[in-house]
Every structure is written in C-alpha cells, then in structure tokens.
Short mmCIF file of C-alpha atoms (C1' of nucleotides) in Angstrom, two decimals:
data_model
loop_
_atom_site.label_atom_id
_atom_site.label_comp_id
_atom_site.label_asym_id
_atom_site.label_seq_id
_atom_site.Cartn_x
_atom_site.Cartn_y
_atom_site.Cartn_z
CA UNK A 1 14.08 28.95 -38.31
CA UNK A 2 14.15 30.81 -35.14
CA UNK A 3 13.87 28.54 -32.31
CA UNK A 4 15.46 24.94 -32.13
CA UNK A 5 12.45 22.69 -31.42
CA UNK A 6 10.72 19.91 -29.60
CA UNK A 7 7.32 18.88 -29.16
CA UNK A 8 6.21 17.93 -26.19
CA UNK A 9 2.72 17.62 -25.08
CA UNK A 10 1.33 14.12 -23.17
CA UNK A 11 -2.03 12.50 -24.71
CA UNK A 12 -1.93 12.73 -28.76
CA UNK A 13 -5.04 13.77 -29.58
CA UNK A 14 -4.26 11.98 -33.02
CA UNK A 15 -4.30 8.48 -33.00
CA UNK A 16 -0.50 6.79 -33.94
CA UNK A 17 1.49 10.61 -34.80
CA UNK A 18 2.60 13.34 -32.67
CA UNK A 19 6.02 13.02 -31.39
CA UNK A 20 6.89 10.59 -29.09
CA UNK A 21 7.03 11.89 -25.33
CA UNK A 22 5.81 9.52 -23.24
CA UNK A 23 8.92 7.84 -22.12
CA UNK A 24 10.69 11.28 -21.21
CA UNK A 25 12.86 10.24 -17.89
CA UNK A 26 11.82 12.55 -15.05
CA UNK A 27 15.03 14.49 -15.31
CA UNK A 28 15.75 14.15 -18.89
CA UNK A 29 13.33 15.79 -21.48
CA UNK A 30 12.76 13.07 -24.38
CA UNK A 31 14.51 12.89 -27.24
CA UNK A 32 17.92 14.66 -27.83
CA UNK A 33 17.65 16.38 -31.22
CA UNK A 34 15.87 18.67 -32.66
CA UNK A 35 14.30 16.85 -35.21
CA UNK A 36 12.91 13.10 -34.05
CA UNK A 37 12.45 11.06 -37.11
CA UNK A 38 9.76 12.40 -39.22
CA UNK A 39 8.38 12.45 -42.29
CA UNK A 40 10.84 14.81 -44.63
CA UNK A 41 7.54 16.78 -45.36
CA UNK A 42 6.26 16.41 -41.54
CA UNK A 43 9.61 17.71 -40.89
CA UNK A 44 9.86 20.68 -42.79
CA UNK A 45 5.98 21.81 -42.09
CA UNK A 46 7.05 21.96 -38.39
CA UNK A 47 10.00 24.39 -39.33
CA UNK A 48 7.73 26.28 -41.25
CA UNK A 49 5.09 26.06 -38.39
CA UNK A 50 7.32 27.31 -35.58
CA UNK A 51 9.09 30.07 -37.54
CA UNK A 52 5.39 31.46 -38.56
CA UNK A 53 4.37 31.28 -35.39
CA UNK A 54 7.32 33.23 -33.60
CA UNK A 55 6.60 35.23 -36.35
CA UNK A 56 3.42 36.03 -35.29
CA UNK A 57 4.29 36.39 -32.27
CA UNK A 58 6.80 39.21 -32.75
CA UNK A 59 4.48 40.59 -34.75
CA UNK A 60 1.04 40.40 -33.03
CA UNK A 61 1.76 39.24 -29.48
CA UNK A 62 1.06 36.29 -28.17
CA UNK A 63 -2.42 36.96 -28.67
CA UNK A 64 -2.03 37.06 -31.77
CA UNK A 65 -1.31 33.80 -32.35
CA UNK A 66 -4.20 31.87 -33.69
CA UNK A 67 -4.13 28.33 -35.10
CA UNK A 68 -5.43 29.46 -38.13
CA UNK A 69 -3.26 32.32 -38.46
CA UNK A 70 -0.25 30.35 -38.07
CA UNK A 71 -1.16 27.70 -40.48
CA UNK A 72 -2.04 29.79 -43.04
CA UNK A 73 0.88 31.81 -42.60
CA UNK A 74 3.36 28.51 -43.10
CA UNK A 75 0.64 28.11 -45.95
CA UNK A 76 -0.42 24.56 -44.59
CA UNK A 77 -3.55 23.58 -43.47
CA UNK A 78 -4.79 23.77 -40.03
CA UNK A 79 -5.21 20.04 -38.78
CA UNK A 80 -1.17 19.55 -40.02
CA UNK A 81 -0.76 22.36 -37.16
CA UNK A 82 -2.80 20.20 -34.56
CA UNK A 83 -2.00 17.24 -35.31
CA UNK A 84 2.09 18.14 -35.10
CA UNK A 85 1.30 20.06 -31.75
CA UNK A 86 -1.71 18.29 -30.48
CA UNK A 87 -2.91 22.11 -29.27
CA UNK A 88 -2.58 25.67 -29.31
CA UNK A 89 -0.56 24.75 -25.94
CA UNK A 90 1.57 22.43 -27.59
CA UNK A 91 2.89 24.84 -30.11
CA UNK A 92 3.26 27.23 -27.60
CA UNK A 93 5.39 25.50 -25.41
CA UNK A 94 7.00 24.13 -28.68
CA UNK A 95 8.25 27.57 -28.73
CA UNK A 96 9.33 27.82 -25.27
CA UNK A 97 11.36 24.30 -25.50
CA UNK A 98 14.79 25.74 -26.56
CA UNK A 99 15.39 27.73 -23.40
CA UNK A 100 13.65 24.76 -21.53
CA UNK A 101 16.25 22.54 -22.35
CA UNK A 102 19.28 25.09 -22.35
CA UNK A 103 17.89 25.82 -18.53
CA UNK A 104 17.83 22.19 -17.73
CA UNK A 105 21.08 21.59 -19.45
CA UNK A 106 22.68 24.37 -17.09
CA UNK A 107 21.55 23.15 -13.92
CA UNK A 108 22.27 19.34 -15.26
CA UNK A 109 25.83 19.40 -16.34
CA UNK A 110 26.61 23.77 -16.64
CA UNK A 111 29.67 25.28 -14.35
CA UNK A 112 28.72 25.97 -11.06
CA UNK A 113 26.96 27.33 -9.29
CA UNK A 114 24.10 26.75 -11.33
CA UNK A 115 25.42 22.49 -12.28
CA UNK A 116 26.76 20.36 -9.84
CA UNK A 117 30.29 21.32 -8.40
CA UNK A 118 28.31 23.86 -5.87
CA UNK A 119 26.91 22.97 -2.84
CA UNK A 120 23.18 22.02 -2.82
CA UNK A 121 21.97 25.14 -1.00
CA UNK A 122 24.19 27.55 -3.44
CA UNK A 123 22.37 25.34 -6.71
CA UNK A 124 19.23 25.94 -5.29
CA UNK A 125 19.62 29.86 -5.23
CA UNK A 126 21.05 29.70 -8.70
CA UNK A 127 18.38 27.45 -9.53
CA UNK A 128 15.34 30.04 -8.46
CA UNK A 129 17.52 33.65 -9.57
CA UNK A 130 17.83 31.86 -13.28
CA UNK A 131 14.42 30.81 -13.50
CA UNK A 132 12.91 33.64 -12.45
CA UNK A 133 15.11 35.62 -14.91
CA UNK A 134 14.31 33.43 -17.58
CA UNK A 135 10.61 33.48 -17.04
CA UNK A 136 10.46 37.33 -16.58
CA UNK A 137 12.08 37.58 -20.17
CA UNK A 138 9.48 35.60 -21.74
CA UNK A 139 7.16 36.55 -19.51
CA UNK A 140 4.14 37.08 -22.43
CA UNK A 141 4.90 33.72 -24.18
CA UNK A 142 5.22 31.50 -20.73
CA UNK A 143 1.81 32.62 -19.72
CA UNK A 144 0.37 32.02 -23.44
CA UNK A 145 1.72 28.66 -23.35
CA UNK A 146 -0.44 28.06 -19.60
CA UNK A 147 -1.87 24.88 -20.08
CA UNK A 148 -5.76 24.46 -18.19
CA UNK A 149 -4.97 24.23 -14.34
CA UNK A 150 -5.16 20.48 -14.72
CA UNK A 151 -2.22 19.78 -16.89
CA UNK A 152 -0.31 22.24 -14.83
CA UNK A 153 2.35 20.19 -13.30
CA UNK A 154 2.38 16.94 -15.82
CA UNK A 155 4.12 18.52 -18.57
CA UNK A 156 7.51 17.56 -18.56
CA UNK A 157 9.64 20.21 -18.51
CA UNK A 158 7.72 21.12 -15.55
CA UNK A 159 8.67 17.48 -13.90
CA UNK A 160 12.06 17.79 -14.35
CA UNK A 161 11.79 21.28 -12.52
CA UNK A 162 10.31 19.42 -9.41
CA UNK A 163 12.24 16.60 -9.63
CA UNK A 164 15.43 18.85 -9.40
CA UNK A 165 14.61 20.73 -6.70
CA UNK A 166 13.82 18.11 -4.65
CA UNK A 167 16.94 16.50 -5.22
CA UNK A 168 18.45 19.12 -4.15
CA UNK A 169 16.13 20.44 -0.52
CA UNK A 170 17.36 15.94 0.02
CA UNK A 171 20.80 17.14 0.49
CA UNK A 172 20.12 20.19 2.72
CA UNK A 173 17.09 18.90 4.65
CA UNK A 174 17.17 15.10 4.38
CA UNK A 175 14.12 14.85 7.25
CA UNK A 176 11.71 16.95 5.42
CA UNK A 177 8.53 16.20 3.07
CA UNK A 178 10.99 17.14 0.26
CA UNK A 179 8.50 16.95 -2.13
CA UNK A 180 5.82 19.11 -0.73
CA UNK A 181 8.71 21.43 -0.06
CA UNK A 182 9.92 21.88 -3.66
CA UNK A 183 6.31 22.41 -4.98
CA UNK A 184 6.39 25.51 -2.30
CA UNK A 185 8.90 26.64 -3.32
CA UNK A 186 8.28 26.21 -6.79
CA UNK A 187 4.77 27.81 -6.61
CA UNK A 188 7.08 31.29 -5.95
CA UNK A 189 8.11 30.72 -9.51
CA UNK A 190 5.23 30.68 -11.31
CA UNK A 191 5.14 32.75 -14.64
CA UNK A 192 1.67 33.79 -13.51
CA UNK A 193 2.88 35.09 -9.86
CA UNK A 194 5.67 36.81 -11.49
CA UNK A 195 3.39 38.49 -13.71
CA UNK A 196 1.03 39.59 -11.20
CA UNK A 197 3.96 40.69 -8.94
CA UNK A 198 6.36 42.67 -11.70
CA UNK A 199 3.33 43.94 -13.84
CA UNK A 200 0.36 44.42 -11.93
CA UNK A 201 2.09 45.17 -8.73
CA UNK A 202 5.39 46.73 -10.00
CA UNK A 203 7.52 45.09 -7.90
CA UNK A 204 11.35 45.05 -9.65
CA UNK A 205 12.57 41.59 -10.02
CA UNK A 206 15.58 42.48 -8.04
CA UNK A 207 12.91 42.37 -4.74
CA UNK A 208 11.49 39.09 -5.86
CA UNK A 209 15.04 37.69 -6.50
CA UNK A 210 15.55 38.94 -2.76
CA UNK A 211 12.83 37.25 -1.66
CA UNK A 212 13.57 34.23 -3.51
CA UNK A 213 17.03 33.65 -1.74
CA UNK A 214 15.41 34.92 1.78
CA UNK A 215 12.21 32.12 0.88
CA UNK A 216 15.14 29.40 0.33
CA UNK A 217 17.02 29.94 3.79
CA UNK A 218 13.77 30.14 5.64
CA UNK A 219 12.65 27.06 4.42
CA UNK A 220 15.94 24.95 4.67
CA UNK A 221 16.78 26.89 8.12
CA UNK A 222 20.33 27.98 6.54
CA UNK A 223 21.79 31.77 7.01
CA UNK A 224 21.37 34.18 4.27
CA UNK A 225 23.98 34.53 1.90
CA UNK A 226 27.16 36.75 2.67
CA UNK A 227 27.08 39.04 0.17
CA UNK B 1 -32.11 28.96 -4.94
CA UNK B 2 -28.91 26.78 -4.18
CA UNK B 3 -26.29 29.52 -3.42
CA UNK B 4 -26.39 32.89 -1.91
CA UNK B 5 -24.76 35.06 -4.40
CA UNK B 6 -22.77 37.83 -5.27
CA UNK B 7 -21.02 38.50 -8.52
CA UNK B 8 -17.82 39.55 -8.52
CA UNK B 9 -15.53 40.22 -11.92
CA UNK B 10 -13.67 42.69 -12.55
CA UNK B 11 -13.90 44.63 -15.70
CA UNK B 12 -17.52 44.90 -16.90
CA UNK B 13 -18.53 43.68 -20.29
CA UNK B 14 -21.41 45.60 -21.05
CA UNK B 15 -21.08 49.38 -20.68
CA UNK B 16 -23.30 50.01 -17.53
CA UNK B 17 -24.23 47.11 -16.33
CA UNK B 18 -22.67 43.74 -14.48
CA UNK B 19 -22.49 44.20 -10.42
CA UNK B 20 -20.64 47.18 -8.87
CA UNK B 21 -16.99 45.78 -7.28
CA UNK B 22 -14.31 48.04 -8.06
CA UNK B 23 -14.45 49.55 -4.81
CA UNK B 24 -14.07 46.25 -3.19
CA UNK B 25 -12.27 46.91 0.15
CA UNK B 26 -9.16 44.70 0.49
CA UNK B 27 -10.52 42.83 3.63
CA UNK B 28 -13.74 43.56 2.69
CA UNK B 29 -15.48 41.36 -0.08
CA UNK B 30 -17.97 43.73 -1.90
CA UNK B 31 -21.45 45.01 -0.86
CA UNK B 32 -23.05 42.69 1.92
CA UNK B 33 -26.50 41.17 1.47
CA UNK B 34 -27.01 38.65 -1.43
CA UNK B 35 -28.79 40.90 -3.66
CA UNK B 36 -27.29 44.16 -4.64
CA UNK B 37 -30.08 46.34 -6.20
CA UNK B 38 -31.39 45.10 -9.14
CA UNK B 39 -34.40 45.34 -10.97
CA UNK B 40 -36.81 42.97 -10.12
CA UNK B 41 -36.49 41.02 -13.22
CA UNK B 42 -32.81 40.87 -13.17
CA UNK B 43 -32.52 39.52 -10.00
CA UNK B 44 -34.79 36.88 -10.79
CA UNK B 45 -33.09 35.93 -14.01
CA UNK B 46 -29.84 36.08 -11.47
CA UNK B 47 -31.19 33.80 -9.30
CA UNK B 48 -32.56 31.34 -11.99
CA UNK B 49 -29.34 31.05 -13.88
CA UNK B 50 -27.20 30.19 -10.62
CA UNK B 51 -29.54 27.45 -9.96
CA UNK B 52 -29.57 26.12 -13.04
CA UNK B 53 -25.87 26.10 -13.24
CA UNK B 54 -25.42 24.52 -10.12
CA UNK B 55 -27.90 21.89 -11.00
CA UNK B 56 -25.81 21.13 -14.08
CA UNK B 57 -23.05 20.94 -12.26
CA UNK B 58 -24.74 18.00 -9.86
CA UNK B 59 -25.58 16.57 -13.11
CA UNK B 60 -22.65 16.48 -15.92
CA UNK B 61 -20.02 18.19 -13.86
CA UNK B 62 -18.17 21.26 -14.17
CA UNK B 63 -17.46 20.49 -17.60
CA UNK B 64 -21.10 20.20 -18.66
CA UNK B 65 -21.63 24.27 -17.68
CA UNK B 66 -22.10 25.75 -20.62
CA UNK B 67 -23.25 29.07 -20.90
CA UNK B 68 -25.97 28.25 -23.18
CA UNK B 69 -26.65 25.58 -21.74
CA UNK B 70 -27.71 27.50 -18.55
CA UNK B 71 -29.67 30.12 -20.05
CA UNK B 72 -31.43 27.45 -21.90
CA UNK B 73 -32.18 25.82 -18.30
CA UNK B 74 -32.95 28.92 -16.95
CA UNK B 75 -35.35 29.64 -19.61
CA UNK B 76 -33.45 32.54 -20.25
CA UNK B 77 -30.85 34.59 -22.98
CA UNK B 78 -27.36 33.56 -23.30
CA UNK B 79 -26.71 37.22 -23.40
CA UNK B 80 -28.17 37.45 -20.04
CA UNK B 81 -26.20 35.10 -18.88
CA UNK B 82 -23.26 37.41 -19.99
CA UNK B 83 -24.64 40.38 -19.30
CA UNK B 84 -24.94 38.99 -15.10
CA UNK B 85 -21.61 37.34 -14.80
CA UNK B 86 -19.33 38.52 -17.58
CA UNK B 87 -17.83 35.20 -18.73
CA UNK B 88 -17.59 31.96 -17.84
CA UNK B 89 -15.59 32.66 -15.12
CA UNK B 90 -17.62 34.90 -13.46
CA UNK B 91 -20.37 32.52 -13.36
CA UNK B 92 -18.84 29.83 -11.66
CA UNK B 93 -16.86 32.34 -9.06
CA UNK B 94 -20.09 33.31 -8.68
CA UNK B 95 -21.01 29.57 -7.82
CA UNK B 96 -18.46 29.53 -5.20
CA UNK B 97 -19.05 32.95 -3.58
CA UNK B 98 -21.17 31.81 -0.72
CA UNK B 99 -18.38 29.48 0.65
CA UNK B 100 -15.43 32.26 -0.23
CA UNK B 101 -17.50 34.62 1.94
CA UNK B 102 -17.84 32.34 4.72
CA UNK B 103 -14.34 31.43 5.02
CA UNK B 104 -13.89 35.34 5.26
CA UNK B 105 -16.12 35.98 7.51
CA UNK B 106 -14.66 33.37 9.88
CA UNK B 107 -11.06 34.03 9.31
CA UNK B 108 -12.18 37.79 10.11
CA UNK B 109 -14.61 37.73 12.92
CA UNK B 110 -15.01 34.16 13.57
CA UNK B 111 -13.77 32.17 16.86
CA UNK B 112 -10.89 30.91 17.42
CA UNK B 113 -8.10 29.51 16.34
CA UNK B 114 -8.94 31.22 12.83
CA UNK B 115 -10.45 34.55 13.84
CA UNK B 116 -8.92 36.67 16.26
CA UNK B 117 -8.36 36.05 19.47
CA UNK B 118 -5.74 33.37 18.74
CA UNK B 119 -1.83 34.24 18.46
CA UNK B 120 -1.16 34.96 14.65
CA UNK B 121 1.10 31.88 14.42
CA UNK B 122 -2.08 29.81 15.03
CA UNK B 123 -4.40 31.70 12.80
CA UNK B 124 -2.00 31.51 10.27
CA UNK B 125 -1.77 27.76 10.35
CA UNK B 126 -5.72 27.33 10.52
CA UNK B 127 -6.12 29.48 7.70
CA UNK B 128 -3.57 26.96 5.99
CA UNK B 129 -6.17 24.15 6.79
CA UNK B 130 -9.54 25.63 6.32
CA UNK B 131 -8.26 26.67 2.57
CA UNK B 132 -6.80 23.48 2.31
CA UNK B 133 -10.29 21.34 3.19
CA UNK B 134 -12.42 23.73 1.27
CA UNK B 135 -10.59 23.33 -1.74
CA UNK B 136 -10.38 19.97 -1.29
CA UNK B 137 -14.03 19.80 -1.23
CA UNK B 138 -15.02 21.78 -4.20
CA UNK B 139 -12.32 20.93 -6.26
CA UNK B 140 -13.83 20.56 -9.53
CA UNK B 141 -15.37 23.67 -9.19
CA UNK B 142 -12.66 25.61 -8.15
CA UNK B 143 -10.68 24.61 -10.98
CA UNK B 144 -13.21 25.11 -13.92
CA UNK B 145 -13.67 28.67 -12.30
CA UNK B 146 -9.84 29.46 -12.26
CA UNK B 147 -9.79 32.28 -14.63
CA UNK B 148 -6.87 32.92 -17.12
CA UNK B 149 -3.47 33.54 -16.01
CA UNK B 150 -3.14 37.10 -16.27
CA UNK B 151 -6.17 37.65 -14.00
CA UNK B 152 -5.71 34.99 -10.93
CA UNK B 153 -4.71 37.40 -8.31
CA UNK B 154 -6.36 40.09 -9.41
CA UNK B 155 -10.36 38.54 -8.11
CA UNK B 156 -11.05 40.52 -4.56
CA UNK B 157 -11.35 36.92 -3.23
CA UNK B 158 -7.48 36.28 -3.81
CA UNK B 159 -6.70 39.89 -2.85
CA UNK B 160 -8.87 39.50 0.46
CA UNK B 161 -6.94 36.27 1.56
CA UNK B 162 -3.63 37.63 0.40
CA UNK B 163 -4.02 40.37 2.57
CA UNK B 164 -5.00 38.74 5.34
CA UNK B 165 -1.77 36.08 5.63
CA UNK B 166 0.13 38.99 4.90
CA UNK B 167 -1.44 40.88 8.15
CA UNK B 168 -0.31 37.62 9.94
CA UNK B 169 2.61 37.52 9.00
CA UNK B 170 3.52 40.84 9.62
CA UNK B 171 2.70 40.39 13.44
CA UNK B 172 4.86 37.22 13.47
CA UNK B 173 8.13 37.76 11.38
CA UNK B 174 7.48 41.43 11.04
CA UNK B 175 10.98 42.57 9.31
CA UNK B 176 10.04 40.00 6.58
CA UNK B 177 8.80 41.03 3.03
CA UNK B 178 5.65 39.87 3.84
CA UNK B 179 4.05 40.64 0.70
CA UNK B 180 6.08 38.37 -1.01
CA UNK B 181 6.11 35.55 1.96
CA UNK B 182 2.51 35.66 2.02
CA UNK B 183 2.43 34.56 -1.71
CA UNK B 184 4.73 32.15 -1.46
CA UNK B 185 2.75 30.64 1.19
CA UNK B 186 -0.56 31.05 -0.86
CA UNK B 187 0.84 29.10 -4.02
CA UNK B 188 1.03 25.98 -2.49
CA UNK B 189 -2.55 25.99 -1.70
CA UNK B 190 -2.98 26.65 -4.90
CA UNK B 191 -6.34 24.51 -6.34
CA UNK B 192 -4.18 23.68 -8.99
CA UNK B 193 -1.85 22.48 -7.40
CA UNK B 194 -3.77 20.44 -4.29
CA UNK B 195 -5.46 18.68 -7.59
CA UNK B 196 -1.87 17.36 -8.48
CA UNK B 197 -0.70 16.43 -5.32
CA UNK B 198 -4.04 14.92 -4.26
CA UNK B 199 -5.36 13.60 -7.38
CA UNK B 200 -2.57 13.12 -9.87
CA UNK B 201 0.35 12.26 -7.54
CA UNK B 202 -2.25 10.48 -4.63
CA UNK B 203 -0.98 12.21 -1.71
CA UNK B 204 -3.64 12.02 1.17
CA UNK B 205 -5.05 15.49 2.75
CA UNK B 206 -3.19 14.97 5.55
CA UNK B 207 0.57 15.03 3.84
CA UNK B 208 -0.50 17.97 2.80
CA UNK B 209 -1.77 19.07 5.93
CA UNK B 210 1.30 18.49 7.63
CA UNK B 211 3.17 20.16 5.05
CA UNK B 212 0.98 23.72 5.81
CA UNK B 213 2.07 23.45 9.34
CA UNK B 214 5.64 22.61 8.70
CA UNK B 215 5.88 25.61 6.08
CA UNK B 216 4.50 27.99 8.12
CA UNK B 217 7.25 26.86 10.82
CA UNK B 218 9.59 27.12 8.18
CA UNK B 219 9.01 30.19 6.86
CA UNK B 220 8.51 31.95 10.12
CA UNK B 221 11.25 30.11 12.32
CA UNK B 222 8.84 28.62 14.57
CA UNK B 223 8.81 25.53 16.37
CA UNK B 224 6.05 22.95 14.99
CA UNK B 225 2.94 22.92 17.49
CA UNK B 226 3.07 20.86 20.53
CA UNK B 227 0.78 18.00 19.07
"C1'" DA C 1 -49.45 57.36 -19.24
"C1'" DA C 2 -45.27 58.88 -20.70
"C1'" DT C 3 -40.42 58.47 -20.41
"C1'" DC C 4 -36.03 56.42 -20.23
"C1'" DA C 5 -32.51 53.70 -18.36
"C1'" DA C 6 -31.88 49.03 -17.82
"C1'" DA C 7 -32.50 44.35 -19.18
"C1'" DC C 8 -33.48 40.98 -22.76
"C1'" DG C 9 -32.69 37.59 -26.50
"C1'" DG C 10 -30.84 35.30 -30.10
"C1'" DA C 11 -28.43 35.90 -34.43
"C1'" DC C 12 -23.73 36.39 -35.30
"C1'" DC C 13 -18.55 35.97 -35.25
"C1'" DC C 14 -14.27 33.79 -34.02
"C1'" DC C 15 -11.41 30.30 -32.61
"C1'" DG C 16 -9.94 25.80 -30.87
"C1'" DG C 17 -10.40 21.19 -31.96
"C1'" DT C 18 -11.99 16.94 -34.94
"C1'" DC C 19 -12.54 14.04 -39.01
"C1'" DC C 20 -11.70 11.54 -43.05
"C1'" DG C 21 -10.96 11.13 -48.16
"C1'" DG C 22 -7.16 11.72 -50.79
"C1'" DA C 23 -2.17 12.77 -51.70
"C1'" DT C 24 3.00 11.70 -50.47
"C1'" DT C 25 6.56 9.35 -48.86
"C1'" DT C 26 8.95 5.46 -47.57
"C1'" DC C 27 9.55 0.58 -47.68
"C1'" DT C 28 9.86 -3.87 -49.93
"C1'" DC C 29 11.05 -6.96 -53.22
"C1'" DA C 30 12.03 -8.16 -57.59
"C1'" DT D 1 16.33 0.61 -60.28
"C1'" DG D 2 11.54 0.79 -60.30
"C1'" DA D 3 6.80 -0.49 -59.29
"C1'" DG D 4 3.47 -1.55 -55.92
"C1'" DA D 5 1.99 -1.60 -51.18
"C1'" DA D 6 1.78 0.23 -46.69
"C1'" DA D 7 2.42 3.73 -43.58
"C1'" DT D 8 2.16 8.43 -42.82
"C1'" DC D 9 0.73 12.86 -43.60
"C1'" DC D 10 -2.21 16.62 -45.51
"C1'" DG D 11 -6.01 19.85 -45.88
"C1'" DG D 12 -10.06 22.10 -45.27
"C1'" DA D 13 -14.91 21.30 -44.25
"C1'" DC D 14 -17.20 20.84 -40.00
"C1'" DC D 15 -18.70 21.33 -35.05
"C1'" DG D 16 -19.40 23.29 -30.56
"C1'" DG D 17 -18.79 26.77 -27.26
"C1'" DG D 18 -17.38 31.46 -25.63
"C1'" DG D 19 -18.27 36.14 -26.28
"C1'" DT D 20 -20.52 40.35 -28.82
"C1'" DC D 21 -24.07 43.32 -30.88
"C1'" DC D 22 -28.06 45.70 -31.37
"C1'" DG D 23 -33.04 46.09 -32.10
"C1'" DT D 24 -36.74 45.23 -28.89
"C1'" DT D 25 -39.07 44.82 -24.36
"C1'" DT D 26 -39.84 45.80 -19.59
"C1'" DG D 27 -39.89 47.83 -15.24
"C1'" DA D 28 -39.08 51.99 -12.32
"C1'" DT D 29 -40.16 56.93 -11.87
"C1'" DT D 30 -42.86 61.16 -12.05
#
DNA sequence: AATCAAACGGACCCCGGTCCGGATTTCTCA
DNA sequence: TGAGAAATCCGGACCGGGGTCCGTTTGATT
C-alpha cells in the first residue's frame, strides 16, 4: 500500500455507501484514520484499488489511469471502483489525500513558521512557498485529479485551504474583504497556473516563490522580507 | 446566424485542415473578418453548426451541447463538426468568440476609461470590471467551454488579455514581475472562480467588484479611487 | 471536363458512469 | 456457537458521449 488514504468526494453518486464526508469541519478534513469503518472486504478492495492505481500511475502517467485499468488491475470489478470513489476524480484525489492532510497538519499544529507560534504574515509566506512546492512535485497527479470548473473550490481540502488563509490576511489586515483576498491570493496557487508558468513558460519555481512572497506584502501592505 | 465567428484551437486535429491560428499575434486575436477562406460549403456547414449549437444552448443549456447533437441539428456530420472546431471545446470558444473579440477591441482601441487614453491605473481597473460583468453574463457558457487544465492559458484569448494587464502594469509598478502580477490578478477573475463566489458562496457582483478595485490598489500601492 | 485538394459522413473505438441481480459479511437472537 | 435475516458490497453488462478513421463526394482550378 503506497499512499495512506481517504476518500473524499461530496454527492455519492451511490445511494447509502461512499465514505462519509459531508460533515468535514471547514478546517478539519473528516474522519481521522485511514480506514473509516468499512466492510473488511470494502476495506481491503480500496487498498488494492489505490495501490493499483499509483501503480499505474508510475507506470503509465496519469493518463494512464483508466477506471477500467485500475479495476482490473486490483482484479475487481469496475462499479466496486466507482462506487468506493464516486469518480475518476475521487480516486484521484484519493491519491493526493496523504500529502493533503500532512500539509494541513503542518500549518495546523507543525513548528513554526509554517503552524502557529509565527506571526500571521511569516505563516502566510510559509503557507504559499510549501504549497507551491508541494504542488510542483505532484504537479502531473494534482492536475489529473482537476475536478470540472464547478466543483473547483467545494472539495474540502480545498476549503480548508481558504479557510486558513483567511484566518490568517484577519490578523494582518482586519479591514479588508478577507475572503475575496485569500481566493486572490489563492488563485496564484493553482496547480494549473503553476503548470502553465514552470512548464509551458519555463519559469523556475524559485521566481514564482519570489513572486509569491512579493504578491503577499503587496496585498497586506507589509515590507518584504529581510533576507 | 447568431454569432460572428472565428475558430480558434490550438493544435489541429485533422492533418490540414481546422482554421489557421498559430500565428496569432499576442495582442492580436487571429485573422480579422468572420470568415477566413473557406470553401463555400465549409463555411456554410460552419455557420449552420454555430447556430444550431447556440440554439441548443437557449434550449437545454450548456449541458445539452452535444456534438452530435449539433451536427444532427445542423443537418450535418459529427465529423464535421470535429473537423471545424476540433473538440468540444473549440466549439463553444467558438460560441463565445464574438464577445472575447469585442472586449479586445475595446480594451485596445476603444474609449475611455478601458482603451487608451486613460492613465493605466484606470484601465487596469475597468478591465477588472468589464471581465468581471461579461463573465458574469455568460457564465454557463464560459464554464462548459473551459478547456482542460493543461491547456487554459495557452487559448490566444487568455494570452491576449494576459498580455495586456501585464502592459498595464508595467507602466504603473514597472520594477514589478509583471508577468507573474498580471496572473495573479487574472486568477481571481477566473470564471471558475466568479461561479463560486457568485453562485455557490452568494456573494453579489458588486463584493466582487469592489474587491477588483481594492486588489488592483493593493497590488500596485495605489490609493482606492476617489468615489 | 479533368484533376486534385479539401470537405464530408457515419461507422467505430474508448472511457466514464450507471444499474441491479446475486454473493458476502455482519448482526441478532436463541 | 450457529443459523437466519438484514445490511452491505460486488461485478460486469449496459449506455451515452467524445473523438478518430477512411472511403466517398464536392467544389475550385485550369
């Protein structure tokens, strides 16, 4: 088993299964476990699912990763894959949940100056330098695991991103639309923008990082770091 | 015929055919008239499908384009339809062409406060809110015809406004790295992303309105406007 | 009218997503 | 502990839609 998993997707497409979700707090991401209470078989298809898939993946590429394909490879049959994952998304993001929740774990309750302990402005350049290192690593797999444009910005593990940054710009610039100013600044983050920027454009992440701390004191009129 | 057109993806299909656009000019959206030259029956067939699809649109919605559907309405091959627009995408960009081109051509050579003739600070902030209230108004269609990830900022219609905040901002905060700025800037009028705020989170046009202008104050260390 | 590049059309493939009859597991109660 | 019932899960046939292919047709050119 190669990844330590969660599902997480919104509307179960399947009437009374698919992990429960709906309850996740804005800044906590459901369940703690790995495994919620499933069926022993439910629970060891899912292992099997998720290790054939990142299977695949290493394999093939994300592209490479076709419902079929993965079922077949955990030797199950296909609706067992939907129904656990609701869709391709799901799984994908399935995939992605480890380092979701060791990200939001850091920034939660990690040392400083990532967790709390650091001032709010200091957090929120940690905040932007780790997620855009993060996302760059798994660059291919974050930009699989795109949901359509309209499920964008309900999932989740994208929430809690929001909701964290706007805690934060509260405590550095209490008189601004703090939550129009996190999605802004959040939008300078997104797996696709990186791509564009670091693949298509060939710009080395070290410039976006530099723009990422330079975006953060324009927009919360602070000074630029001193080092 | 509902929409002057003018097709516009990137990496033809079919060997020799699909409309010429490589050599796009950055500010410059592709040839000029409506039809490039075509043979006569192609252009018709052009013409047909468009209408059709934008009278399915009236009718079932975004979601109720499909491509056979639209040859089917336009009396017409579905490889046709392919063989025009490239995919789905291309189709519906194609849909939404006649607006994109308008907004250029005001932004470029239009009157004031968006063309030039205005102080940059000021363009930049109409720009803000003429993208902001023509998104708003073809919402649906702008998000079925968001294309996948990996090719959002490559359409000439991104690259063309891209280009042109970043010419603003160059003028305004000109020892910036405006090429990242200007994205930053772009994301949050992201379709997607007005959708969320606007639909899913029930923020009114004007929040968001106010937000462009304070962002653009933020990010270039301006004062707000005087009204 | 002959020629040929371009356009056409619809059969075809692949993949994501759904459905439901039947198999497993877990629970309950003796 | 064990049998029966209820809840849950499984699997693969099925569907619809995007995208491709290639033999055929059509329109421009000379």
């Amino acid at each position: 088993m190669l990844y330590a998993v969660f599902m997480s997707a919104s509307v179960p497409p399947f009437p009374a299964s698919q992990e429960p979700v709906g309850e996740a707090e804005l800044l906590q991401l459901g369940p703690a476990g790995d495994e919620p209470c499933l069926r022993a078989d439910a629970a060891r298809n899912r292992a099997a699912l998720l290790e054939a898939a990142s299977r695949l993946i290493a394999e093939h590429g994300a592209a490479g990763v076709t419902m079929e394909a993965v079922a077949a490879a955990a030797k199950v049959g296909k609706g067992t894959v939907f129904r656990r994952f609701g869709d391709r998304t799901g799984l994908l993001m399935a995939l992605l949940d480890h380092s979701a929740r060791k990200l939001q774990a850091d920034f939660l309750a990690g040392p400083p100056p990532l967790g709390p302990g650091a001032p709010p402005l200091e957090r929120l350049r940690a905040f932007g330098v780790a997620l855009l290192y993060r996302s760059a690593e798994q660059l291919d797999l974050q930009l699989a695991a795109q949901p359509e444009p309209t499920r964008r910005f309900v999932h989740p593990s994208a929430g809690a991103l929001t909701t964290h940054v706007m805690v934060l710009l509260r405590q550095i610039v209490p008189d601004a639309d703090c939550e129009l100013l996190a999605q802004a600044l959040l939008g300078y983050l997104d797996p696709a923008l990186i791509h564009h920027l670091t693949r298509q454009r060939g710009i080395p992440l070290e410039r976006l990082e530099r723009g990422w701390v330079d975006l953060v004191a324009r927009v919360t009129n602070t000074d630029q770091p001193t080092c």
